[in-house]
PDB file of C-alpha atoms in Angstrom:
ATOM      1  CA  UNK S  27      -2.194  44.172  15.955  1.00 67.00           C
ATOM      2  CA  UNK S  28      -0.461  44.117  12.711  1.00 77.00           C
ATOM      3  CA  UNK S  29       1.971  42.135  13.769  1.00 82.00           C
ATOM      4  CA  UNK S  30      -0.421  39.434  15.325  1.00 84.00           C
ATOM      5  CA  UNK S  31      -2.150  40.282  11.174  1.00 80.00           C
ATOM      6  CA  UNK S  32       1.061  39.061  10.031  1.00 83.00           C
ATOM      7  CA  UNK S  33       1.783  36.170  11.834  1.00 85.00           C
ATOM      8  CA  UNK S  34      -1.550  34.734  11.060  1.00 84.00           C
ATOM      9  CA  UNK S  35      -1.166  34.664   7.335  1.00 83.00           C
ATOM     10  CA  UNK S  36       2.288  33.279   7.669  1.00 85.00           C
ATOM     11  CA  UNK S  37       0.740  30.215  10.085  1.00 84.00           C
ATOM     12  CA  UNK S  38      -2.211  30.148   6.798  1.00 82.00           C
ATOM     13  CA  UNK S  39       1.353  29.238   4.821  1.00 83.00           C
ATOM     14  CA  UNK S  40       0.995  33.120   2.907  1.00 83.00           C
ATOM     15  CA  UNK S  41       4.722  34.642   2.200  1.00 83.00           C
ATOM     16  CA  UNK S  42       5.675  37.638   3.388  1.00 84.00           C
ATOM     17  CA  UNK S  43       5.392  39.683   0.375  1.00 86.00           C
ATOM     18  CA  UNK S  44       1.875  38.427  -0.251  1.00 85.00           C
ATOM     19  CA  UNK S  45       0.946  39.417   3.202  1.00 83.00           C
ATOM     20  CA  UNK S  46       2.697  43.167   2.920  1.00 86.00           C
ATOM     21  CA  UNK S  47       0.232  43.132  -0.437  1.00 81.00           C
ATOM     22  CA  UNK S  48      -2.983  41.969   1.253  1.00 81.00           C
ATOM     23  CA  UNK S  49      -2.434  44.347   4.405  1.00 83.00           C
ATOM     24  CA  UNK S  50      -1.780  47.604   2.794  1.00 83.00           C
ATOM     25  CA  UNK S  51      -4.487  47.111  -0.298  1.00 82.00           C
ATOM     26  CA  UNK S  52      -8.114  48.085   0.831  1.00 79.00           C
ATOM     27  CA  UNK S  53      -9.647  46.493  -2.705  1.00 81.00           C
ATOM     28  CA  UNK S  54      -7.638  43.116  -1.934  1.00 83.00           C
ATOM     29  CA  UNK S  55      -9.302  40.370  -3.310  1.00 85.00           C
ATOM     30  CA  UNK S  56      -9.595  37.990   0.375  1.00 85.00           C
ATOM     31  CA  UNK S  57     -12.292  35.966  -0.616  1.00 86.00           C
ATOM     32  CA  UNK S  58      -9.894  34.657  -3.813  1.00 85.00           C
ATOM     33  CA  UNK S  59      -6.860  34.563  -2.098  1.00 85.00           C
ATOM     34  CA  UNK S  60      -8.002  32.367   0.725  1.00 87.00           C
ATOM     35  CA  UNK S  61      -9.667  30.072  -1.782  1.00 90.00           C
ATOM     36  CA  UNK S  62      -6.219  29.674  -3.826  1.00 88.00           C
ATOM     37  CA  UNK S  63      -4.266  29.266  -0.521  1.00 87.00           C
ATOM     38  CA  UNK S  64      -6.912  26.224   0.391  1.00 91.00           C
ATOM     39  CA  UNK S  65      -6.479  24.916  -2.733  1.00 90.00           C
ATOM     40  CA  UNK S  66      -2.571  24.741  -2.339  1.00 88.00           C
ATOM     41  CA  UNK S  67      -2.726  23.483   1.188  1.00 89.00           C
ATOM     42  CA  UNK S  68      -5.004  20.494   0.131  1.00 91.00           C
ATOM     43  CA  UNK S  69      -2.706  19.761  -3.049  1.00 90.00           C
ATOM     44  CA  UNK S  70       0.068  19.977  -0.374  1.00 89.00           C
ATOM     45  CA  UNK S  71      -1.770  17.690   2.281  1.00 90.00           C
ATOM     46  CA  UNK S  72      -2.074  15.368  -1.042  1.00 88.00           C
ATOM     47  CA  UNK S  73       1.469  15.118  -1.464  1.00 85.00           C
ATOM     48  CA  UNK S  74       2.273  14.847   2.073  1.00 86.00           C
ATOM     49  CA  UNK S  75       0.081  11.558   2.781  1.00 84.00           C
ATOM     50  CA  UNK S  76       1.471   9.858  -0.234  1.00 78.00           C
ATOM     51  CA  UNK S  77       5.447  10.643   1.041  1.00 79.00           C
ATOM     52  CA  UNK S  78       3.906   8.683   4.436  1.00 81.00           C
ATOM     53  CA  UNK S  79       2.277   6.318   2.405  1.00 77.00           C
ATOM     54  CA  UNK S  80       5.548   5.367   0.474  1.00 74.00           C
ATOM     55  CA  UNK S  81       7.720   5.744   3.697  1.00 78.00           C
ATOM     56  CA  UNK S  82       5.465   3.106   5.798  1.00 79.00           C
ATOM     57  CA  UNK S  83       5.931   0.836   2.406  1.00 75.00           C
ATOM     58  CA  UNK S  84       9.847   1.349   2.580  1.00 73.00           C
ATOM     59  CA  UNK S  85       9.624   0.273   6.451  1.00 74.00           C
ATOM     60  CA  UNK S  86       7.073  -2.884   5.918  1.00 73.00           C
ATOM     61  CA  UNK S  87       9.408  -3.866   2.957  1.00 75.00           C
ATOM     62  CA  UNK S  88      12.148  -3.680   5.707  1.00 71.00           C
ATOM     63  CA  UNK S  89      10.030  -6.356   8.020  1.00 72.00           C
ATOM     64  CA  UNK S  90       9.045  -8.848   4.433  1.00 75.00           C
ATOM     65  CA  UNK S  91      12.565  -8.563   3.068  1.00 73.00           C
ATOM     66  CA  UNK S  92      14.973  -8.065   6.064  1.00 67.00           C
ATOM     67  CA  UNK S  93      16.279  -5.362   4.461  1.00 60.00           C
ATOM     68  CA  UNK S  94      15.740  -3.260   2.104  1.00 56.00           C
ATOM     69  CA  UNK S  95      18.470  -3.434  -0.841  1.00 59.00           C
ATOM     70  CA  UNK S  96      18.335  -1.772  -4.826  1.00 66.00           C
ATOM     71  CA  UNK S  97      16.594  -4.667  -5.880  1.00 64.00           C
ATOM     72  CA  UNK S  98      13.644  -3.981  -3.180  1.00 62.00           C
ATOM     73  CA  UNK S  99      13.849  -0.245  -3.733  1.00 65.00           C
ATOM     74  CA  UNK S 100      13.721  -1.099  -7.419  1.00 65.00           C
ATOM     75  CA  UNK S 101      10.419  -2.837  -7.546  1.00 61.00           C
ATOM     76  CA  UNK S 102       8.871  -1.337  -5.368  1.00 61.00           C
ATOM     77  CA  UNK S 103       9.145   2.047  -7.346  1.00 63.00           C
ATOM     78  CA  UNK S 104       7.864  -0.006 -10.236  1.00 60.00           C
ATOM     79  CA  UNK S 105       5.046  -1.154  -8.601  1.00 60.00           C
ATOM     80  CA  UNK S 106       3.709   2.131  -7.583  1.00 60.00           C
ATOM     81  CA  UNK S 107       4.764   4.082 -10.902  1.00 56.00           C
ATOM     82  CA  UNK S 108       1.886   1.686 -12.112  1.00 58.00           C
ATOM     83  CA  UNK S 109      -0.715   3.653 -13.654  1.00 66.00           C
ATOM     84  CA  UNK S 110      -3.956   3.272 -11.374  1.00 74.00           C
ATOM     85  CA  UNK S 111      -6.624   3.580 -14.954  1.00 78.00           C
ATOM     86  CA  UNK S 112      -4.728   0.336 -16.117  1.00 78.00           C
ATOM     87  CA  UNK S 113      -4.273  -1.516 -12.307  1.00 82.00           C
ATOM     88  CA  UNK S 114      -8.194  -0.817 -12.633  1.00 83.00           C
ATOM     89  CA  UNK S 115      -8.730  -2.113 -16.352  1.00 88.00           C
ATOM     90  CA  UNK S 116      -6.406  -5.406 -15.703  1.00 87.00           C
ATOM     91  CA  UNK S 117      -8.588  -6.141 -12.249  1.00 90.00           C
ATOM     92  CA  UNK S 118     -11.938  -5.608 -14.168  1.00 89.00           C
ATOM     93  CA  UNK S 119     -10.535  -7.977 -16.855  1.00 90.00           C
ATOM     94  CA  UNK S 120      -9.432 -10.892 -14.562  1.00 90.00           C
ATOM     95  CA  UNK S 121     -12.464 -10.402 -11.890  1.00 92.00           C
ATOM     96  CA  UNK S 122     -15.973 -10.993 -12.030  1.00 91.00           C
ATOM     97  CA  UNK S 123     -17.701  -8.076 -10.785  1.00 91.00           C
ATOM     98  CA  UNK S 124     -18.724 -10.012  -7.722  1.00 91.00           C
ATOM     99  CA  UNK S 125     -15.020 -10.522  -6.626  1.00 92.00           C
ATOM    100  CA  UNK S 126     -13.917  -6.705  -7.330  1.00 91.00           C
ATOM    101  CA  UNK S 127     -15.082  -5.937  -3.512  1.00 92.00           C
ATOM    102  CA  UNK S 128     -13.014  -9.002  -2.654  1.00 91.00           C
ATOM    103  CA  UNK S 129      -9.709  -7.069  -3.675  1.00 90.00           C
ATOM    104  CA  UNK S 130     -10.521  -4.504  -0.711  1.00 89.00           C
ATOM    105  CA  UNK S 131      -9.652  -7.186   1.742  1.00 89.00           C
ATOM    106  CA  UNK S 132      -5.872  -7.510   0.372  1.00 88.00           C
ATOM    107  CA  UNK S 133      -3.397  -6.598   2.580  1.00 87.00           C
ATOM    108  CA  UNK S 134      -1.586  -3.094   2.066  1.00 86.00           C
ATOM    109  CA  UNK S 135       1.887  -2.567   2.374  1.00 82.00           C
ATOM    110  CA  UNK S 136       1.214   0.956   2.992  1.00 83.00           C
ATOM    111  CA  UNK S 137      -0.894   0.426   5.698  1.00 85.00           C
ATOM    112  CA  UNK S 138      -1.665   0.159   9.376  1.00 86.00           C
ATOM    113  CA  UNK S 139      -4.688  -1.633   9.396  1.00 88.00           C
ATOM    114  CA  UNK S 140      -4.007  -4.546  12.105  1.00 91.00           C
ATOM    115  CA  UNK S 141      -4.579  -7.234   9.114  1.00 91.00           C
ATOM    116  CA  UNK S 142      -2.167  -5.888   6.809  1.00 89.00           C
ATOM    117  CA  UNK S 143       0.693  -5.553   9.343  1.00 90.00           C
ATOM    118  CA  UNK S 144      -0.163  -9.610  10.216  1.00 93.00           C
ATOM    119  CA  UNK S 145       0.224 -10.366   6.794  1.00 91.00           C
ATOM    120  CA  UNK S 146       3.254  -8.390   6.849  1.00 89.00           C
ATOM    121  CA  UNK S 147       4.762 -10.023   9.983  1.00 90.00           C
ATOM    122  CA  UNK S 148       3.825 -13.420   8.594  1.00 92.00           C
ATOM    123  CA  UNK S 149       5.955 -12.776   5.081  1.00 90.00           C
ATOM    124  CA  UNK S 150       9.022 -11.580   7.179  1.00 89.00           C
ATOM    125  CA  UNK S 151       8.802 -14.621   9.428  1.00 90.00           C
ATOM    126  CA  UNK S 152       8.853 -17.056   6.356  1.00 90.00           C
ATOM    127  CA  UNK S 153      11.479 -15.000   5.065  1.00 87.00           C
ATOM    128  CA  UNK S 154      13.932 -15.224   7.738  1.00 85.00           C
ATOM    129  CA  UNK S 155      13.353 -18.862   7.582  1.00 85.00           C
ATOM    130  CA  UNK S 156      13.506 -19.168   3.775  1.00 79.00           C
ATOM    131  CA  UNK S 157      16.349 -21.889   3.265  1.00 83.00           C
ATOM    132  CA  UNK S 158      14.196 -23.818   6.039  1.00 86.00           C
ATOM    133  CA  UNK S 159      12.415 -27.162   4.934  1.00 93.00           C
ATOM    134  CA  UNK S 160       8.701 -26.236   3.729  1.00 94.00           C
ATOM    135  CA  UNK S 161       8.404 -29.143   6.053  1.00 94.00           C
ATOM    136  CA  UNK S 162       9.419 -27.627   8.938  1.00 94.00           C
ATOM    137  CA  UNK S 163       7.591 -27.399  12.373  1.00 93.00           C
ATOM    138  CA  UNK S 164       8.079 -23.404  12.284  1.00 93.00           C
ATOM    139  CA  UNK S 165       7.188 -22.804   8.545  1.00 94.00           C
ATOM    140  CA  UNK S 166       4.059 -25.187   8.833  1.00 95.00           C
ATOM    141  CA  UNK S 167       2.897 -23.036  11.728  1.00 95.00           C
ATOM    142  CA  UNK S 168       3.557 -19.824   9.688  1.00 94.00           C
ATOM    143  CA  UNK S 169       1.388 -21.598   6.766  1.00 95.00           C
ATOM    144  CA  UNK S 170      -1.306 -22.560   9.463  1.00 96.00           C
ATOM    145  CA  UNK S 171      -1.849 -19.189  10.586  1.00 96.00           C
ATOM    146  CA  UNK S 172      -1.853 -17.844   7.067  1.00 94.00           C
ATOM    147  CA  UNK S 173      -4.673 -20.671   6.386  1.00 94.00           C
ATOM    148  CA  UNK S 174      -6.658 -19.146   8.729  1.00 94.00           C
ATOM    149  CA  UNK S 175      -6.418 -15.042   8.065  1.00 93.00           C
ATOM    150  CA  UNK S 176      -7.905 -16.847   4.668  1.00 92.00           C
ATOM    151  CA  UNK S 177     -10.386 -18.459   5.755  1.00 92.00           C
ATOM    152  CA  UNK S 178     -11.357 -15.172   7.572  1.00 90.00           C
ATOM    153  CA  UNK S 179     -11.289 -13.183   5.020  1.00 88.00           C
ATOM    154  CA  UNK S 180     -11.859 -15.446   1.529  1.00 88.00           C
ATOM    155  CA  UNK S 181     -13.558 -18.298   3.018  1.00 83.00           C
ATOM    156  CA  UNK S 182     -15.957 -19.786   0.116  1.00 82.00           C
ATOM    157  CA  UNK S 183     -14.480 -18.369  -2.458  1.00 90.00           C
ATOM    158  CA  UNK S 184     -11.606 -20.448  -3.534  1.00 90.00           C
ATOM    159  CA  UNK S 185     -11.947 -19.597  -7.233  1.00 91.00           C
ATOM    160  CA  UNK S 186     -11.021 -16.191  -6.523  1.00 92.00           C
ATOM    161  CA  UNK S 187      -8.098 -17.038  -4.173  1.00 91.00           C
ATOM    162  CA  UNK S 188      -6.642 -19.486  -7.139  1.00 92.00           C
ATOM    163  CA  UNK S 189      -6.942 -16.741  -9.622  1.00 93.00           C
ATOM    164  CA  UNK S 190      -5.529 -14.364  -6.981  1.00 92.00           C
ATOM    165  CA  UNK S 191      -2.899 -16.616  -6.197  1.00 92.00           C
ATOM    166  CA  UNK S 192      -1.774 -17.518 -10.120  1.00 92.00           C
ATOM    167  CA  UNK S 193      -1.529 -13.692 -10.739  1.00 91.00           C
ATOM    168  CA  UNK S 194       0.272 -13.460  -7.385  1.00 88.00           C
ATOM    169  CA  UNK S 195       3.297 -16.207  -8.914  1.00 89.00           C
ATOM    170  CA  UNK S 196       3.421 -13.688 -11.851  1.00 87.00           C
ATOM    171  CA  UNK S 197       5.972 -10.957 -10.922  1.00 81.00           C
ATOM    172  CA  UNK S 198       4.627  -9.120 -14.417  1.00 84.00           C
ATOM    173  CA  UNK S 199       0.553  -9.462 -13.632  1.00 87.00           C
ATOM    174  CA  UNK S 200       1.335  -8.580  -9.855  1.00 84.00           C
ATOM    175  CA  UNK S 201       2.772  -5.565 -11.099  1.00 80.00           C
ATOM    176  CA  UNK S 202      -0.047  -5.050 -13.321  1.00 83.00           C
ATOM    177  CA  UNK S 203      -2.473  -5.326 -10.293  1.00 84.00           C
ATOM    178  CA  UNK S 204      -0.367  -2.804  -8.013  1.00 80.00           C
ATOM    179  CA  UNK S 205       0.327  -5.860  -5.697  1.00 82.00           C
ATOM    180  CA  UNK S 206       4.310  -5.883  -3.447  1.00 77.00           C
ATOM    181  CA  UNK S 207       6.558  -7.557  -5.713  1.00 74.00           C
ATOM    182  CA  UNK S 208       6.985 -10.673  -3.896  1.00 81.00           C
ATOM    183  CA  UNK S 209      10.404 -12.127  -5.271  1.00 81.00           C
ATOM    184  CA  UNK S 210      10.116 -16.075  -6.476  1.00 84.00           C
ATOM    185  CA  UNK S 211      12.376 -17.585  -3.883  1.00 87.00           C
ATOM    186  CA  UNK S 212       9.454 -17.038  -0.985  1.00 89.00           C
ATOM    187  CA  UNK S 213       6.649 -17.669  -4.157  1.00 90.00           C
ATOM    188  CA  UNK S 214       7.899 -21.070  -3.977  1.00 92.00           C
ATOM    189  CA  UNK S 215       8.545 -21.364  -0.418  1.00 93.00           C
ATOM    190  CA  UNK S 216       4.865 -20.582   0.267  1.00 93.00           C
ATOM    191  CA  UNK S 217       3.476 -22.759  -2.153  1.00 93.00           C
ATOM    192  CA  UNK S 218       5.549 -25.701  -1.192  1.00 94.00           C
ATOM    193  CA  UNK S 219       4.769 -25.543   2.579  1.00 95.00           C
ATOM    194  CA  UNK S 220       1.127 -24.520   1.768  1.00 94.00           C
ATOM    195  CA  UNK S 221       0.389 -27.836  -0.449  1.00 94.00           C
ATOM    196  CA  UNK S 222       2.248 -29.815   2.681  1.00 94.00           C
ATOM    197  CA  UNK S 223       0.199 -28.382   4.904  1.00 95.00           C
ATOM    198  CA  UNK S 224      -3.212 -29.050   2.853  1.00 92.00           C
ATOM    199  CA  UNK S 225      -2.039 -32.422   2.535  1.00 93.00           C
ATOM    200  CA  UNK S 226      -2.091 -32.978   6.291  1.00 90.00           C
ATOM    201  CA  UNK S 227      -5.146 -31.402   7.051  1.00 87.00           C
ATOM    202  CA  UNK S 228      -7.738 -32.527   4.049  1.00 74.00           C
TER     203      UNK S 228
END
């Protein structure tokens, strides 16, 4: 039985002299204890979800950049050392309160969500075919389908998606909102293609 005692608290994440403590003192404050260890665990659980949170970045980074080099590693840290008080004060200064909700919608690099690894695919594509011709048939269809997963989610509000888009060309405000440091070579890419691709179908 004390053995099966033992093994219990150790699975609850209790060491072994805290357990010798708890078993042998009659007056042993459980109630405290358990509330502590709880407390740890979710502190723990904390950390734990942000290491997979930064670890799925590292990988999408992998799939937008083709590899991951210092430079990627590099901006990526900065991006997420951001403070989140001031990422929240600089998107309350640039959006009206209307468009905050819109912000929800942006893809995550540290996500799974089906639309964020689409957006994710999409970048990686246009990468791998950055010294490519804006012009060409496979970066217009790249384009296209980006058109669309805006229209889906932004459709009707093209003020926002300007705004977005002019902090987006801005490695230092894109830092300032928290967004993946996007580096200017594919900046340009995109716009180029994108305003040849508007001008076919306007």
């Amino acid at each position: 039985m004390r053995l099966q005692q033992i093994q219990f608290l150790k699975k609850l994440g209790f060491g072994l002299r805290e357990i010798a403590d708890m078993l042998a003192r009659e007056e042993w404050n459980w109630s405290g204890s358990l509330k502590q260890q709880l407390h740890y665990v979710i502190n723990e659980q904390k950390k734990l979800n942000q290491t997979e949170s930064d670890l799925r970045g590292l990988l999408h980074s992998l799939a937008v950049e083709g590899a991951t080099n210092r430079d990627v590693i590099h901006r990526l840290i900065r991006s997420s050392g951001s403070d989140s008080a001031i990422k929240h004060d600089y998107r309350v200064r640039m959006f009206e309160e209307r468009e905050l909700p819109l912000l929800e919608r942006l893809p995550n690099l540290n996500s799974d969500d089906p639309d964020s690894l689409e957006w994710i695919a999409l970048l990686g594509q246009l990468n791998k075919y950055g010294d490519s011709d804006p012009d060409s048939p496979a970066i217009q269809r790249i384009i296209a389908r980006m058109h669309e997963k805006y229209l889906e989610e932004f459709g009707g509000e093209e003020a926002f998606a300007e705004k977005l888009w002019d902090i987006r060309k801005s490695s230092e405000q894109s830092e300032q909102m928290g967004l993946y440091p996007i580096h200017d070579r594919l900046i340009s890419l995109i716009e180029n293609a994108y305003a040849i691709f508007l001008s076919r179908n306007n």
